[in-house]
Amino acid sequence: MSSESNTTKSEPTEETTTDESSDRLIDTAAVSTTADESRQQSNSMIADTVIETRNLDVHYGETQALDSIDLEIPENQVTALIGPSGCGKSTFLRCINRMNDLVDSARIDGELFFRGKNVYDDDVDPVALRRKIGMVFQHPNPFPKSIYDNVAYGLRIQDDTENLDERVEQALKDAALWDEVKDQLDSSALDLSGGQQQRLCIARAIAVGPEVILMDEPASALDPIATSKIEDLIEELAEKYTVVIVTHNMQQAARISDQTAVFLTGGELVEVDDTQKIFENPDSQRVEDYITGKFG
Amino acid sequence: MSSETPDIVTSDTDASRTAREQTYRVLFLLCGLLSILTTVAIILTLLGDALTFWNEVPITDFLLGTNWSPQIEGEYGVLPLVSGTLMITVGSALIALPIGVLTAIYLSEYASERIRAILKPTLEILAGVPTVVYGFFALVYITPILENIFPTIGTFNALSASIVVGIMIIPMVSSLSEDAMSAVPDSLRNASYGLGATKFEVSTTVVVPSAVSGIVSSFILALSRAIGETMAVTIAAGSTARLFDGSDPIGSFLLSTETMTAAMINIGKSDVDPTSLTYKSLFAIGLTLFAITFTMNVISNLVAARYREEYE
């Protein structure tokens, strides 16, 4: 399903209406060597679809943020959402776990299926949904509590505190943070470095056992070393979880994702395909222009 | 040579500029010192007269005495007054702290923009009502209502005074607590919602704990205000100095009581001789009151510093 190119509305016009600052140029030749080809190919053949949208529209007041998005997100893969600022990729991410419900002016039309169930149906509890679909934000946002309490937070609010110590430890191990913090679990999470805080936020998200992890530019506030640790971690997480990541950094998308969806100005999903295909040989001229840095 | 010297050496205009800057500095310093000097002067005045009072009435008799009857019996035990003040403070706190914090949570987390735009200014009007109006409100409206529940209640009683003082300090608690809660970054709320927390869980497990230093500061400021409150309690609670009866707590609240502030008013407005012991006792009470509120402020600062969270 995800291997066939799904080019919606690909008018190859030289539309350079966007005035956003240009993203980093990408060396398309380098992509094939950095992308994790083997996993990508083996997975995309067998993967089930976890999330699927049909005609998803989002408006903030009068402004249209997403325009009729059809997208399928396969299980246990990393799907990258890329595109210039204001193209709606973060909005799309926040639709998946209904975080846009918190924005008064947001209006959502269309359908968004999570394992076949439309999450915008009246009988869906967004609180329960968010326990299945975790989220990691752009800036590390640990609670002003201890490291332990941060990771235990989600389990405690669900009154699910059986074997709490082990589960906190496991989450920290899965987030590649355990070795660095195991002797200071009671100290404040705010004393950690930015990169450690972000891995703590990932541990906090996976502690409650979600199926999907949404990441909204999780490394954009971090230095290169911390970024590379997060990227390694994301690739490991994809073995257990379905990961959807918004990123501004095209090299990052190329390095860590299996599938890439390109959003362009106006909230339009222009092309979605295997990451390698998107970066080497996109169908859409506009995607090629964006990826090669002609605009965006 | 001189033409090569860059134009950075002090000239006459620079000198006058420096002098002007110096003048501003001194001016601003004087303004800052003014409040400090006033405080010191007040303390010294209080202390001077209080010490002459304590020369005649031993300080232990004053602080530990259980009978306040300056003009009739010449007894100067301040405990009944402290007891009256504490009763009003605790009573009003029982009303104002929960209502104030819950109001703050509502304003900060639940209220829509429109409701907030109505409710916040309304609460601030509460804070602007003259306290003498509150006193009569208690006397004329609250006490008759309470009479339906407690038929034995006195015309002047601690309960109605506690209620009005409580109402009076709600805006202080709610406004300062709401400021502290609004200052909690949205990123923390999002993190909590993202983990599947309900609005109530976000409020109780993230917003309130993160704002705890501001909330506690608001409590202590509000309590200081209740301790120092004068007009409303003098009108509503009357002027019968009476020690709190631990065996009948509710009964104690139904009777007239006299707070430290009310006692000072009563001495101040009676025609006692300014050289008399009774008149001097006014300063001893004043200094005790000051010591209590000063301690509260110090605690407030310590608490704020202890629990202050740095966000990012």
mmCIF file of C-alpha atoms in Angstrom, chain B residues 54-281:
data_model
loop_
_atom_site.group_PDB
_atom_site.id
_atom_site.type_symbol
_atom_site.label_atom_id
_atom_site.label_comp_id
_atom_site.label_asym_id
_atom_site.label_seq_id
_atom_site.Cartn_x
_atom_site.Cartn_y
_atom_site.Cartn_z
ATOM 1 C CA TRP B 54 6.470 46.843 79.435
ATOM 2 C CA ASN B 55 8.383 48.699 82.171
ATOM 3 C CA GLU B 56 5.158 48.855 84.116
ATOM 4 C CA VAL B 57 3.493 45.653 82.946
ATOM 5 C CA PRO B 58 6.020 42.818 82.716
ATOM 6 C CA ILE B 59 6.249 41.475 79.160
ATOM 7 C CA THR B 60 5.518 37.958 80.402
ATOM 8 C CA ASP B 61 2.265 39.153 82.008
ATOM 9 C CA PHE B 62 1.385 40.861 78.756
ATOM 10 C CA LEU B 63 2.144 37.948 76.456
ATOM 11 C CA LEU B 64 0.839 35.169 78.686
ATOM 12 C CA GLY B 65 -1.993 36.893 80.526
ATOM 13 C CA THR B 66 -5.466 35.573 79.793
ATOM 14 C CA ASN B 67 -7.484 38.581 80.850
ATOM 15 C CA TRP B 68 -7.736 41.759 78.778
ATOM 16 C CA SER B 69 -9.559 44.424 80.739
ATOM 17 C CA PRO B 70 -7.394 47.535 80.613
ATOM 18 C CA GLN B 71 -9.838 50.196 81.791
ATOM 19 C CA ILE B 72 -11.880 48.328 84.352
ATOM 20 C CA GLU B 73 -9.568 45.804 85.996
ATOM 21 C CA GLY B 74 -6.209 47.051 84.742
ATOM 22 C CA GLU B 75 -5.447 43.617 83.303
ATOM 23 C CA TYR B 76 -3.273 43.589 80.224
ATOM 24 C CA GLY B 77 -3.111 39.940 79.143
ATOM 25 C CA VAL B 78 -2.982 40.014 75.338
ATOM 26 C CA LEU B 79 -3.881 36.348 74.764
ATOM 27 C CA PRO B 80 -7.656 36.897 74.440
ATOM 28 C CA LEU B 81 -6.932 39.436 71.690
ATOM 29 C CA VAL B 82 -4.482 37.112 69.936
ATOM 30 C CA SER B 83 -7.111 34.413 70.249
ATOM 31 C CA GLY B 84 -9.728 36.678 68.659
ATOM 32 C CA THR B 85 -7.394 37.545 65.806
ATOM 33 C CA LEU B 86 -6.522 33.887 65.233
ATOM 34 C CA MET B 87 -10.179 32.904 65.225
ATOM 35 C CA ILE B 88 -11.020 35.440 62.546
ATOM 36 C CA THR B 89 -7.892 34.495 60.589
ATOM 37 C CA VAL B 90 -8.500 30.760 60.695
ATOM 38 C CA GLY B 91 -12.224 31.180 60.063
ATOM 39 C CA SER B 92 -11.695 33.425 57.074
ATOM 40 C CA ALA B 93 -8.919 31.179 55.769
ATOM 41 C CA LEU B 94 -11.265 28.179 55.846
ATOM 42 C CA ILE B 95 -13.529 30.138 53.521
ATOM 43 C CA ALA B 96 -11.085 32.033 51.363
ATOM 44 C CA LEU B 97 -8.308 29.523 50.687
ATOM 45 C CA PRO B 98 -10.397 26.733 49.140
ATOM 46 C CA ILE B 99 -12.744 29.068 47.293
ATOM 47 C CA GLY B 100 -9.861 31.261 46.164
ATOM 48 C CA VAL B 101 -7.779 28.378 44.820
ATOM 49 C CA LEU B 102 -10.722 26.688 43.127
ATOM 50 C CA THR B 103 -11.685 30.007 41.571
ATOM 51 C CA ALA B 104 -8.123 30.419 40.357
ATOM 52 C CA ILE B 105 -8.133 26.931 38.831
ATOM 53 C CA TYR B 106 -11.423 27.680 37.141
ATOM 54 C CA LEU B 107 -10.178 30.997 35.790
ATOM 55 C CA SER B 108 -6.848 29.640 34.636
ATOM 56 C CA GLU B 109 -7.840 26.207 33.288
ATOM 57 C CA TYR B 110 -11.556 26.006 32.634
ATOM 58 C CA ALA B 111 -13.049 29.422 31.957
ATOM 59 C CA SER B 112 -13.535 30.576 28.388
ATOM 60 C CA GLU B 113 -12.114 33.944 27.422
ATOM 61 C CA ARG B 114 -15.562 35.495 27.699
ATOM 62 C CA ILE B 115 -16.305 34.223 31.188
ATOM 63 C CA ARG B 116 -12.839 35.144 32.371
ATOM 64 C CA ALA B 117 -13.353 38.655 31.015
ATOM 65 C CA ILE B 118 -16.431 39.008 33.232
ATOM 66 C CA LEU B 119 -15.348 37.097 36.319
ATOM 67 C CA LYS B 120 -11.882 38.554 36.837
ATOM 68 C CA PRO B 121 -12.934 42.226 36.988
ATOM 69 C CA THR B 122 -15.884 41.275 39.191
ATOM 70 C CA LEU B 123 -13.545 39.646 41.669
ATOM 71 C CA GLU B 124 -11.347 42.674 41.606
ATOM 72 C CA ILE B 125 -14.353 44.840 42.472
ATOM 73 C CA LEU B 126 -14.760 42.680 45.593
ATOM 74 C CA ALA B 127 -11.264 43.720 46.564
ATOM 75 C CA GLY B 128 -12.155 47.369 46.107
ATOM 76 C CA VAL B 129 -15.191 47.463 48.419
ATOM 77 C CA PRO B 130 -14.355 49.583 51.514
ATOM 78 C CA THR B 131 -13.950 47.321 54.521
ATOM 79 C CA VAL B 132 -16.408 49.336 56.586
ATOM 80 C CA VAL B 133 -19.090 48.299 54.082
ATOM 81 C CA TYR B 134 -18.168 44.667 54.655
ATOM 82 C CA GLY B 135 -18.553 45.222 58.392
ATOM 83 C CA PHE B 136 -22.096 46.510 58.062
ATOM 84 C CA PHE B 137 -22.872 43.829 55.509
ATOM 85 C CA ALA B 138 -21.955 41.238 58.136
ATOM 86 C CA LEU B 139 -23.942 42.962 60.848
ATOM 87 C CA VAL B 140 -27.071 43.640 58.813
ATOM 88 C CA TYR B 141 -27.243 40.683 56.432
ATOM 89 C CA ILE B 142 -24.988 37.800 57.413
ATOM 90 C CA THR B 143 -25.731 37.631 61.130
ATOM 91 C CA PRO B 144 -29.546 37.558 60.585
ATOM 92 C CA ILE B 145 -29.063 34.710 58.100
ATOM 93 C CA LEU B 146 -26.847 32.850 60.559
ATOM 94 C CA GLU B 147 -29.480 33.365 63.216
ATOM 95 C CA ASN B 148 -31.702 30.910 61.307
ATOM 96 C CA ILE B 149 -29.063 28.245 61.736
ATOM 97 C CA PHE B 150 -27.706 29.189 65.158
ATOM 98 C CA PRO B 151 -30.530 30.827 67.138
ATOM 99 C CA THR B 152 -28.192 31.672 70.026
ATOM 100 C CA ILE B 153 -25.822 33.723 67.912
ATOM 101 C CA GLY B 154 -24.937 37.143 69.278
ATOM 102 C CA THR B 155 -25.535 40.386 67.436
ATOM 103 C CA PHE B 156 -21.791 40.730 67.348
ATOM 104 C CA ASN B 157 -20.076 37.421 66.632
ATOM 105 C CA ALA B 158 -16.851 35.988 65.299
ATOM 106 C CA LEU B 159 -18.553 33.830 62.691
ATOM 107 C CA SER B 160 -20.038 36.596 60.587
ATOM 108 C CA ALA B 161 -16.776 38.531 60.893
ATOM 109 C CA SER B 162 -14.848 35.464 59.677
ATOM 110 C CA ILE B 163 -17.201 35.106 56.732
ATOM 111 C CA VAL B 164 -16.876 38.695 55.553
ATOM 112 C CA VAL B 165 -13.140 38.758 56.046
ATOM 113 C CA GLY B 166 -13.044 35.502 54.084
ATOM 114 C CA ILE B 167 -15.038 37.050 51.245
ATOM 115 C CA MET B 168 -12.787 40.070 51.403
ATOM 116 C CA ILE B 169 -9.586 38.078 50.886
ATOM 117 C CA ILE B 170 -10.892 35.671 48.225
ATOM 118 C CA PRO B 171 -9.853 38.031 45.402
ATOM 119 C CA MET B 172 -6.352 38.205 46.823
ATOM 120 C CA VAL B 173 -5.999 34.420 46.824
ATOM 121 C CA SER B 174 -7.707 33.883 43.488
ATOM 122 C CA SER B 175 -5.956 36.695 41.659
ATOM 123 C CA LEU B 176 -2.420 35.894 42.835
ATOM 124 C CA SER B 177 -2.945 32.140 42.473
ATOM 125 C CA GLU B 178 -4.361 32.606 39.007
ATOM 126 C CA ASP B 179 -1.301 34.644 38.044
ATOM 127 C CA ALA B 180 0.913 31.825 39.261
ATOM 128 C CA MET B 181 -1.117 29.174 37.403
ATOM 129 C CA SER B 182 -1.221 31.169 34.193
ATOM 130 C CA ALA B 183 2.556 31.441 34.372
ATOM 131 C CA VAL B 184 2.860 27.642 34.138
ATOM 132 C CA PRO B 185 3.988 27.080 30.561
ATOM 133 C CA ASP B 186 1.523 25.486 28.151
ATOM 134 C CA SER B 187 4.196 22.993 27.169
ATOM 135 C CA LEU B 188 3.668 21.280 30.535
ATOM 136 C CA ARG B 189 -0.086 21.140 30.017
ATOM 137 C CA ASN B 190 0.445 19.696 26.539
ATOM 138 C CA ALA B 191 2.812 17.087 27.923
ATOM 139 C CA SER B 192 0.181 16.030 30.400
ATOM 140 C CA TYR B 193 -2.686 16.010 27.901
ATOM 141 C CA GLY B 194 -0.441 14.072 25.534
ATOM 142 C CA LEU B 195 -0.084 11.366 28.177
ATOM 143 C CA GLY B 196 -3.832 10.983 28.402
ATOM 144 C CA ALA B 197 -4.555 13.219 31.370
ATOM 145 C CA THR B 198 -7.981 14.767 31.823
ATOM 146 C CA LYS B 199 -8.384 18.488 32.395
ATOM 147 C CA PHE B 200 -8.841 17.840 36.085
ATOM 148 C CA GLU B 201 -5.667 15.730 36.205
ATOM 149 C CA VAL B 202 -3.751 18.380 34.311
ATOM 150 C CA SER B 203 -4.945 20.976 36.818
ATOM 151 C CA THR B 204 -4.229 18.962 39.942
ATOM 152 C CA THR B 205 -1.065 17.090 38.977
ATOM 153 C CA VAL B 206 0.718 19.660 36.833
ATOM 154 C CA VAL B 207 -0.661 23.187 37.109
ATOM 155 C CA VAL B 208 -1.213 23.428 40.865
ATOM 156 C CA PRO B 209 2.071 21.731 41.874
ATOM 157 C CA SER B 210 3.985 23.871 39.412
ATOM 158 C CA ALA B 211 2.363 27.028 40.760
ATOM 159 C CA VAL B 212 2.620 26.047 44.420
ATOM 160 C CA SER B 213 5.063 28.776 45.406
ATOM 161 C CA GLY B 214 2.750 31.474 44.072
ATOM 162 C CA ILE B 215 -0.289 29.852 45.631
ATOM 163 C CA VAL B 216 1.324 29.604 49.064
ATOM 164 C CA SER B 217 2.506 33.200 48.805
ATOM 165 C CA SER B 218 -1.036 34.260 48.036
ATOM 166 C CA PHE B 219 -2.258 32.355 51.109
ATOM 167 C CA ILE B 220 0.195 34.041 53.378
ATOM 168 C CA LEU B 221 -0.470 37.505 52.011
ATOM 169 C CA ALA B 222 -4.191 36.902 52.386
ATOM 170 C CA LEU B 223 -3.714 35.679 55.957
ATOM 171 C CA SER B 224 -1.629 38.746 56.749
ATOM 172 C CA ARG B 225 -4.464 40.835 55.403
ATOM 173 C CA ALA B 226 -6.953 38.963 57.591
ATOM 174 C CA ILE B 227 -4.751 39.411 60.659
ATOM 175 C CA GLY B 228 -4.462 43.113 60.017
ATOM 176 C CA GLU B 229 -8.106 43.614 59.063
ATOM 177 C CA THR B 230 -9.667 46.159 61.404
ATOM 178 C CA MET B 231 -12.850 47.894 60.401
ATOM 179 C CA ALA B 232 -14.965 44.920 59.365
ATOM 180 C CA VAL B 233 -14.070 42.890 62.456
ATOM 181 C CA THR B 234 -14.561 45.805 64.834
ATOM 182 C CA ILE B 235 -18.071 46.290 63.485
ATOM 183 C CA ALA B 236 -19.046 42.646 63.050
ATOM 184 C CA ALA B 237 -17.283 40.884 65.915
ATOM 185 C CA GLY B 238 -17.735 43.539 68.554
ATOM 186 C CA SER B 239 -15.426 44.285 71.447
ATOM 187 C CA THR B 240 -15.620 41.595 74.063
ATOM 188 C CA ALA B 241 -12.150 40.234 74.646
ATOM 189 C CA ARG B 242 -12.628 36.526 75.103
ATOM 190 C CA LEU B 243 -10.316 33.549 75.031
ATOM 191 C CA PHE B 244 -11.213 30.828 72.515
ATOM 192 C CA ASP B 245 -12.915 27.933 74.297
ATOM 193 C CA GLY B 246 -11.454 24.728 72.913
ATOM 194 C CA SER B 247 -14.223 22.626 74.442
ATOM 195 C CA ASP B 248 -16.892 24.527 72.518
ATOM 196 C CA PRO B 249 -15.331 25.768 69.291
ATOM 197 C CA ILE B 250 -18.592 26.519 67.505
ATOM 198 C CA GLY B 251 -19.995 28.294 70.528
ATOM 199 C CA SER B 252 -16.897 30.498 70.629
ATOM 200 C CA PHE B 253 -17.577 31.631 67.092
ATOM 201 C CA LEU B 254 -21.161 32.534 67.920
ATOM 202 C CA LEU B 255 -20.089 35.023 70.603
ATOM 203 C CA SER B 256 -18.678 38.483 70.361
ATOM 204 C CA THR B 257 -14.906 38.603 70.331
ATOM 205 C CA GLU B 258 -12.275 41.275 70.134
ATOM 206 C CA THR B 259 -9.274 41.142 67.868
ATOM 207 C CA MET B 260 -5.981 42.910 68.425
ATOM 208 C CA THR B 261 -6.887 45.495 65.817
ATOM 209 C CA ALA B 262 -10.331 46.074 67.287
ATOM 210 C CA ALA B 263 -8.796 46.546 70.734
ATOM 211 C CA MET B 264 -6.458 49.178 69.320
ATOM 212 C CA ILE B 265 -9.380 51.000 67.695
ATOM 213 C CA ASN B 266 -11.352 50.886 70.921
ATOM 214 C CA ILE B 267 -8.477 52.321 72.925
ATOM 215 C CA GLY B 268 -7.688 54.862 70.243
ATOM 216 C CA LYS B 269 -11.181 56.231 69.986
ATOM 217 C CA SER B 270 -11.888 56.314 73.729
ATOM 218 C CA ASP B 271 -10.800 59.437 75.606
ATOM 219 C CA VAL B 272 -7.941 57.887 77.570
ATOM 220 C CA ASP B 273 -5.110 60.025 78.767
ATOM 221 C CA PRO B 274 -2.204 59.767 76.273
ATOM 222 C CA THR B 275 0.207 59.320 79.155
ATOM 223 C CA SER B 276 -1.813 56.493 80.710
ATOM 224 C CA LEU B 277 -0.850 52.876 80.747
ATOM 225 C CA THR B 278 -3.932 51.946 78.714
ATOM 226 C CA TYR B 279 -2.898 54.309 75.966
ATOM 227 C CA LYS B 280 0.619 52.881 75.909
ATOM 228 C CA SER B 281 -0.729 49.348 75.698
#
